Amino acid sequence: MHPAPSVIIFTTFSGLGFGLLAWMGLGIPDVGGMTLLAFFVIAYVLAAGGLLVSTFHLGNKKNAIYAFSQWRTSWLSREGVAAVVTLLLFGLIALARIFMGADMAFSGAIGSVLALITVFTTSMIYTQLKTISRWNQPLTPVLFLLHAIAGGALLAGEVKIAGVLLAALAVVMWLHWQQGDARAANRGSLGDATGLGHLGEVRMFESGHTGGNYVLDEMVYRVGRKHAQKLRMIALGAGAVLPAAILLLTPAGHATAFIALALHIAGAIVGRWLFFAEAEHVVGLYYGK
């Protein structure tokens, strides 16, 4: 599938923002006053900013409001509702904690759960698609949640916990790729797509159009295997392995935490681009892709 920059930015940075909110709902980091305000600002810029960026991927921006009305059947709508409820609740929590000195432990715990539910709904937008075999697997929500929780722990200053979570993320990333490769290899052929496979080998004689079309532009994107393997190593190394090693094997400090965070964000962006670029939509079978 063609990787849209707005979707890559949205899924990467909003996940970080909601991951940070999930930790803050539990009182982590244990700060107050203007320092706490700064953490809330960072979380809201990442979470709300990512949601706003996602609207640029819509063909008609005015239709964004309709995404909230289909929550009974649409994971996209559920994501929107969950995100708004989470941000509104944390807005009240932030006001009470910063300006009134209130603990808000119970509300904070609810907010943490809602933040993780928001990330889960985002992951289910992709996991539910049976037409894209790489995404349609149980590890996809785990991948999204670990990215959010690990990145949130890094932003919250919980470096050792973040190191452990990033190590777990590295394992899940590798397993997700292996499972995705296996599922993609078994997704069928042009004969399966047309139902004519029992007659023998089916191949495309001539394309039904003389130029490009929307389906090919948006749903069919080929990334070379060697290129994909290199990008996987970059995503795995920068996004999980190297920051985990830095956090777990070196003395804690602001410099090491910053380096680990920068590596993680860079690796996460590469990994998220690859997440979309390697997604072979089943419609590609009809075009011999």
Coordinates of C-alpha atoms in Angstrom, one line a residue:
M1 CA 0.0 0.0 0.0
H2 CA 1.3 3.5 -0.9
P3 CA 2.6 5.0 2.4
A4 CA 0.9 8.4 3.0
P5 CA 3.2 10.8 5.0
S6 CA 0.2 12.1 7.0
V7 CA -0.7 8.6 8.2
I8 CA 2.9 7.7 9.1
I9 CA 3.2 10.9 11.2
F10 CA -0.2 10.3 12.7
T11 CA 0.3 6.7 13.8
T12 CA 3.8 7.4 15.1
F13 CA 3.4 10.6 17.0
S14 CA -0.1 10.2 18.3
G15 CA 0.9 6.8 19.7
L16 CA 3.8 8.5 21.5
G17 CA 1.4 11.1 22.9
F18 CA -1.2 8.7 24.1
G19 CA 1.6 6.4 25.5
L20 CA 2.9 9.4 27.5
L21 CA -0.6 10.2 28.8
A22 CA -1.0 6.5 29.9
W23 CA 2.0 6.9 32.1
M24 CA 0.9 10.3 33.3
G25 CA -2.5 9.0 34.4
L26 CA -0.6 6.8 36.8
G27 CA 1.3 9.7 38.2
I28 CA 4.5 9.1 36.2
P29 CA 6.6 11.2 36.2
D30 CA 6.0 12.4 39.8
V31 CA 6.2 16.1 39.1
G32 CA 4.0 19.1 39.6
G33 CA 3.5 22.8 38.7
M34 CA 5.0 24.1 35.5
T35 CA 7.0 20.9 35.0
L36 CA 3.8 18.9 34.9
L37 CA 2.3 21.4 32.6
A38 CA 5.2 21.0 30.2
F39 CA 4.6 17.2 30.1
F40 CA 0.9 17.6 29.4
V41 CA 1.7 20.1 26.6
I42 CA 4.2 17.6 25.0
A43 CA 1.6 14.8 25.3
Y44 CA -1.2 16.9 23.8
V45 CA 0.9 18.2 21.0
L46 CA 1.9 14.7 20.0
A47 CA -1.6 13.1 20.5
A48 CA -3.8 15.9 19.2
G49 CA -1.3 17.0 16.6
G50 CA -1.2 13.5 15.2
L51 CA -5.0 13.3 15.0
L52 CA -5.1 16.7 13.1
V53 CA -2.4 15.6 10.7
S54 CA -4.5 12.4 9.8
T55 CA -7.3 14.6 8.5
F56 CA -5.0 15.7 5.6
H57 CA -5.2 12.2 4.2
L58 CA -8.9 12.6 3.7
G59 CA -10.0 13.3 0.2
N60 CA -12.6 15.8 1.5
K61 CA -11.5 17.4 4.8
K62 CA -15.1 18.4 5.6
N63 CA -16.0 14.7 6.0
A64 CA -13.8 14.3 9.1
I65 CA -16.8 15.1 11.3
Y66 CA -18.7 12.1 10.0
A67 CA -16.0 9.8 11.3
F68 CA -17.4 10.2 14.8
S69 CA -20.9 9.0 13.9
Q70 CA -20.2 5.4 12.9
W71 CA -18.7 4.1 16.1
R72 CA -21.0 1.1 16.2
T73 CA -19.4 -0.4 13.1
S74 CA -16.2 1.5 12.3
W75 CA -12.9 1.2 14.2
L76 CA -11.9 4.6 12.6
S77 CA -14.9 6.2 14.3
R78 CA -14.2 4.4 17.6
E79 CA -10.7 5.7 17.4
G80 CA -12.0 9.3 17.0
V81 CA -14.4 9.0 19.9
A82 CA -11.9 7.3 22.2
A83 CA -9.3 10.0 21.4
V84 CA -11.6 12.9 22.1
V85 CA -12.9 11.4 25.4
T86 CA -9.3 10.6 26.5
L87 CA -8.1 14.1 25.7
L88 CA -11.1 15.8 27.4
L89 CA -10.7 13.7 30.6
F90 CA -6.9 14.4 30.7
G91 CA -7.7 18.1 30.2
L92 CA -9.7 18.0 33.5
I93 CA -7.0 16.0 35.2
A94 CA -4.3 18.4 34.1
L95 CA -6.3 21.4 35.5
A96 CA -6.9 19.7 38.8
R97 CA -3.3 18.5 39.3
I98 CA -1.5 21.6 38.1
F99 CA -3.6 24.4 39.6
M100 CA -5.4 22.7 42.5
G101 CA -2.8 20.2 43.6
A102 CA -5.4 17.4 43.5
D103 CA -4.2 13.7 43.3
M104 CA -6.8 12.5 40.8
A105 CA -5.5 9.0 41.1
F106 CA -8.8 7.2 40.2
S107 CA -9.5 9.5 37.2
G108 CA -5.9 9.2 36.1
A109 CA -6.1 5.4 36.1
I110 CA -9.3 5.6 34.0
G111 CA -7.5 8.0 31.7
S112 CA -4.6 5.6 31.3
V113 CA -6.9 2.8 30.3
L114 CA -8.7 5.1 27.8
A115 CA -5.3 6.2 26.3
L116 CA -4.4 2.6 25.7
I117 CA -7.8 1.9 24.3
T118 CA -7.3 4.7 21.8
V119 CA -4.0 3.2 20.6
F120 CA -5.8 -0.2 20.4
T121 CA -8.6 1.2 18.2
T122 CA -5.9 2.7 15.9
S123 CA -4.3 -0.7 15.5
M124 CA -7.6 -2.3 14.8
I125 CA -8.2 -0.1 11.8
Y126 CA -5.5 -2.1 10.2
T127 CA -5.8 -5.4 12.0
Q128 CA -9.4 -5.9 10.8
L129 CA -8.5 -5.7 7.1
K130 CA -8.6 -9.3 5.8
T131 CA -7.7 -7.9 2.4
I132 CA -4.2 -7.1 3.7
S133 CA -2.8 -10.3 5.1
R134 CA 0.3 -8.8 6.8
W135 CA -1.9 -6.6 9.0
N136 CA -4.6 -9.2 9.7
Q137 CA -2.8 -10.9 12.6
P138 CA -3.0 -10.7 16.4
L139 CA 0.5 -9.2 16.7
T140 CA -0.5 -6.0 15.0
P141 CA -2.3 -4.5 18.1
V142 CA 0.6 -5.7 20.3
L143 CA 3.0 -3.9 18.1
F144 CA 1.1 -0.6 18.3
L145 CA 0.6 -0.9 22.0
L146 CA 4.3 -1.6 22.7
H147 CA 5.4 1.3 20.5
A148 CA 3.1 3.6 22.5
I149 CA 3.9 2.3 26.0
A150 CA 7.7 2.1 25.4
G151 CA 7.9 5.5 23.8
G152 CA 5.7 6.9 26.5
A153 CA 8.0 5.5 29.2
L154 CA 11.0 7.1 27.4
L155 CA 9.2 10.5 27.4
A156 CA 8.2 10.1 31.0
G157 CA 11.7 9.5 32.1
E158 CA 11.3 5.8 33.1
V159 CA 14.4 4.8 31.3
K160 CA 15.0 1.3 32.7
I161 CA 11.3 0.3 32.2
A162 CA 11.5 1.8 28.7
G163 CA 14.6 -0.3 28.1
V164 CA 12.8 -3.5 29.0
L165 CA 9.8 -2.5 26.9
L166 CA 12.0 -1.7 23.9
A167 CA 13.6 -5.1 24.2
A168 CA 10.2 -6.7 24.1
L169 CA 9.3 -4.4 21.2
A170 CA 12.3 -5.7 19.2
V171 CA 11.1 -9.3 19.6
V172 CA 7.5 -8.4 18.6
M173 CA 8.7 -6.5 15.6
W174 CA 10.7 -9.5 14.4
L175 CA 7.8 -11.9 15.0
H176 CA 5.4 -9.6 13.2
W177 CA 7.6 -9.5 10.1
Q178 CA 8.0 -13.3 10.1
Q179 CA 4.3 -13.9 10.5
G180 CA 3.6 -11.2 7.9
D181 CA 6.0 -12.8 5.4
A182 CA 4.3 -16.2 5.9
R183 CA 0.8 -14.8 5.5
A184 CA 1.8 -12.8 2.4
A185 CA 3.3 -15.9 0.8
N186 CA 0.0 -17.7 1.1
R187 CA -2.3 -14.9 0.0
G188 CA -3.0 -16.5 -3.4
S189 CA -2.5 -15.8 -7.0
L190 CA -4.3 -14.4 -10.0
G191 CA -6.0 -17.8 -10.5
D192 CA -7.3 -17.7 -6.9
A193 CA -8.5 -14.1 -7.4
T194 CA -10.5 -14.8 -10.6
G195 CA -11.7 -18.3 -9.5
L196 CA -10.1 -19.7 -12.7
G197 CA -7.1 -21.4 -11.1
H198 CA -8.7 -24.9 -11.6
L199 CA -8.4 -24.4 -15.4
G200 CA -4.6 -24.0 -15.2
E201 CA -2.2 -21.2 -14.9
V202 CA -3.9 -17.8 -15.2
R203 CA -2.0 -14.7 -16.3
M204 CA -2.9 -11.2 -17.4
F205 CA -3.0 -10.9 -21.2
E206 CA -3.6 -7.1 -21.3
S207 CA -4.4 -4.4 -18.8
G208 CA -7.9 -3.1 -18.7
H209 CA -6.6 0.5 -18.8
T210 CA -4.0 2.4 -20.7
G211 CA -2.7 4.5 -17.8
G212 CA -2.5 4.5 -14.0
N213 CA -5.6 4.4 -11.9
Y214 CA -6.6 5.0 -8.3
V215 CA -6.4 1.4 -7.2
L216 CA -2.9 1.0 -8.4
D217 CA -1.8 4.3 -7.1
E218 CA -3.2 3.8 -3.6
M219 CA -3.5 0.0 -3.0
V220 CA -0.5 -1.5 -4.9
Y221 CA 3.0 -0.5 -3.9
R222 CA 6.1 -2.7 -4.4
V223 CA 9.2 -2.4 -2.3
G224 CA 12.2 -4.5 -3.3
R225 CA 13.1 -7.4 -1.0
K226 CA 16.7 -6.2 -0.4
H227 CA 15.5 -2.7 0.2
A228 CA 12.9 -3.9 2.6
Q229 CA 15.4 -6.0 4.5
K230 CA 17.7 -3.0 5.0
L231 CA 14.8 -0.9 6.2
R232 CA 13.8 -3.6 8.6
M233 CA 17.3 -3.6 10.1
I234 CA 17.2 0.2 10.5
A235 CA 13.8 0.1 12.1
L236 CA 14.7 -2.8 14.4
G237 CA 18.1 -1.4 15.3
A238 CA 17.3 2.3 15.7
G239 CA 13.7 1.8 16.9
A240 CA 14.3 -0.9 19.6
V241 CA 17.6 -2.7 19.9
L242 CA 20.0 0.3 20.2
P243 CA 17.9 2.4 22.5
A244 CA 17.2 -0.6 24.7
A245 CA 20.9 -1.3 24.9
I246 CA 21.7 2.3 25.7
L247 CA 19.1 2.5 28.4
L248 CA 19.9 -0.9 30.0
L249 CA 23.7 -1.0 29.7
T250 CA 24.7 2.6 30.4
P251 CA 24.3 4.9 33.4
A252 CA 21.1 6.8 33.4
G253 CA 21.3 10.4 32.3
H254 CA 19.6 13.1 30.3
A255 CA 22.0 12.7 27.4
T256 CA 21.6 8.9 27.1
A257 CA 17.8 9.2 27.4
F258 CA 17.7 11.9 24.7
I259 CA 19.9 9.8 22.3
A260 CA 17.7 6.7 23.0
L261 CA 14.5 8.8 22.3
A262 CA 15.9 10.3 19.1
L263 CA 16.9 6.8 17.9
H264 CA 13.5 5.3 18.8
I265 CA 11.5 8.0 17.0
A266 CA 13.7 7.7 13.9
G267 CA 13.4 3.9 13.9
A268 CA 9.6 4.1 14.6
I269 CA 9.1 6.4 11.5
V270 CA 11.1 4.0 9.3
G271 CA 9.2 1.0 10.7
R272 CA 5.8 2.7 10.2
W273 CA 6.7 3.6 6.6
L274 CA 7.6 0.0 6.0
F275 CA 4.4 -1.2 7.7
F276 CA 2.4 0.5 4.9
A277 CA 4.9 -0.1 2.1
E278 CA 5.0 -3.9 2.6
A279 CA 1.2 -4.2 2.9
E280 CA 0.1 -6.1 -0.2
H281 CA -3.6 -5.5 -0.8
V282 CA -5.4 -8.5 -2.3
V283 CA -6.6 -6.3 -5.1
G284 CA -3.1 -6.4 -6.5
L285 CA -3.7 -10.0 -7.5
Y286 CA -6.1 -8.9 -10.2
Y287 CA -3.3 -6.8 -11.7
G288 CA -0.8 -9.6 -11.5
K289 CA 1.1 -7.9 -8.7

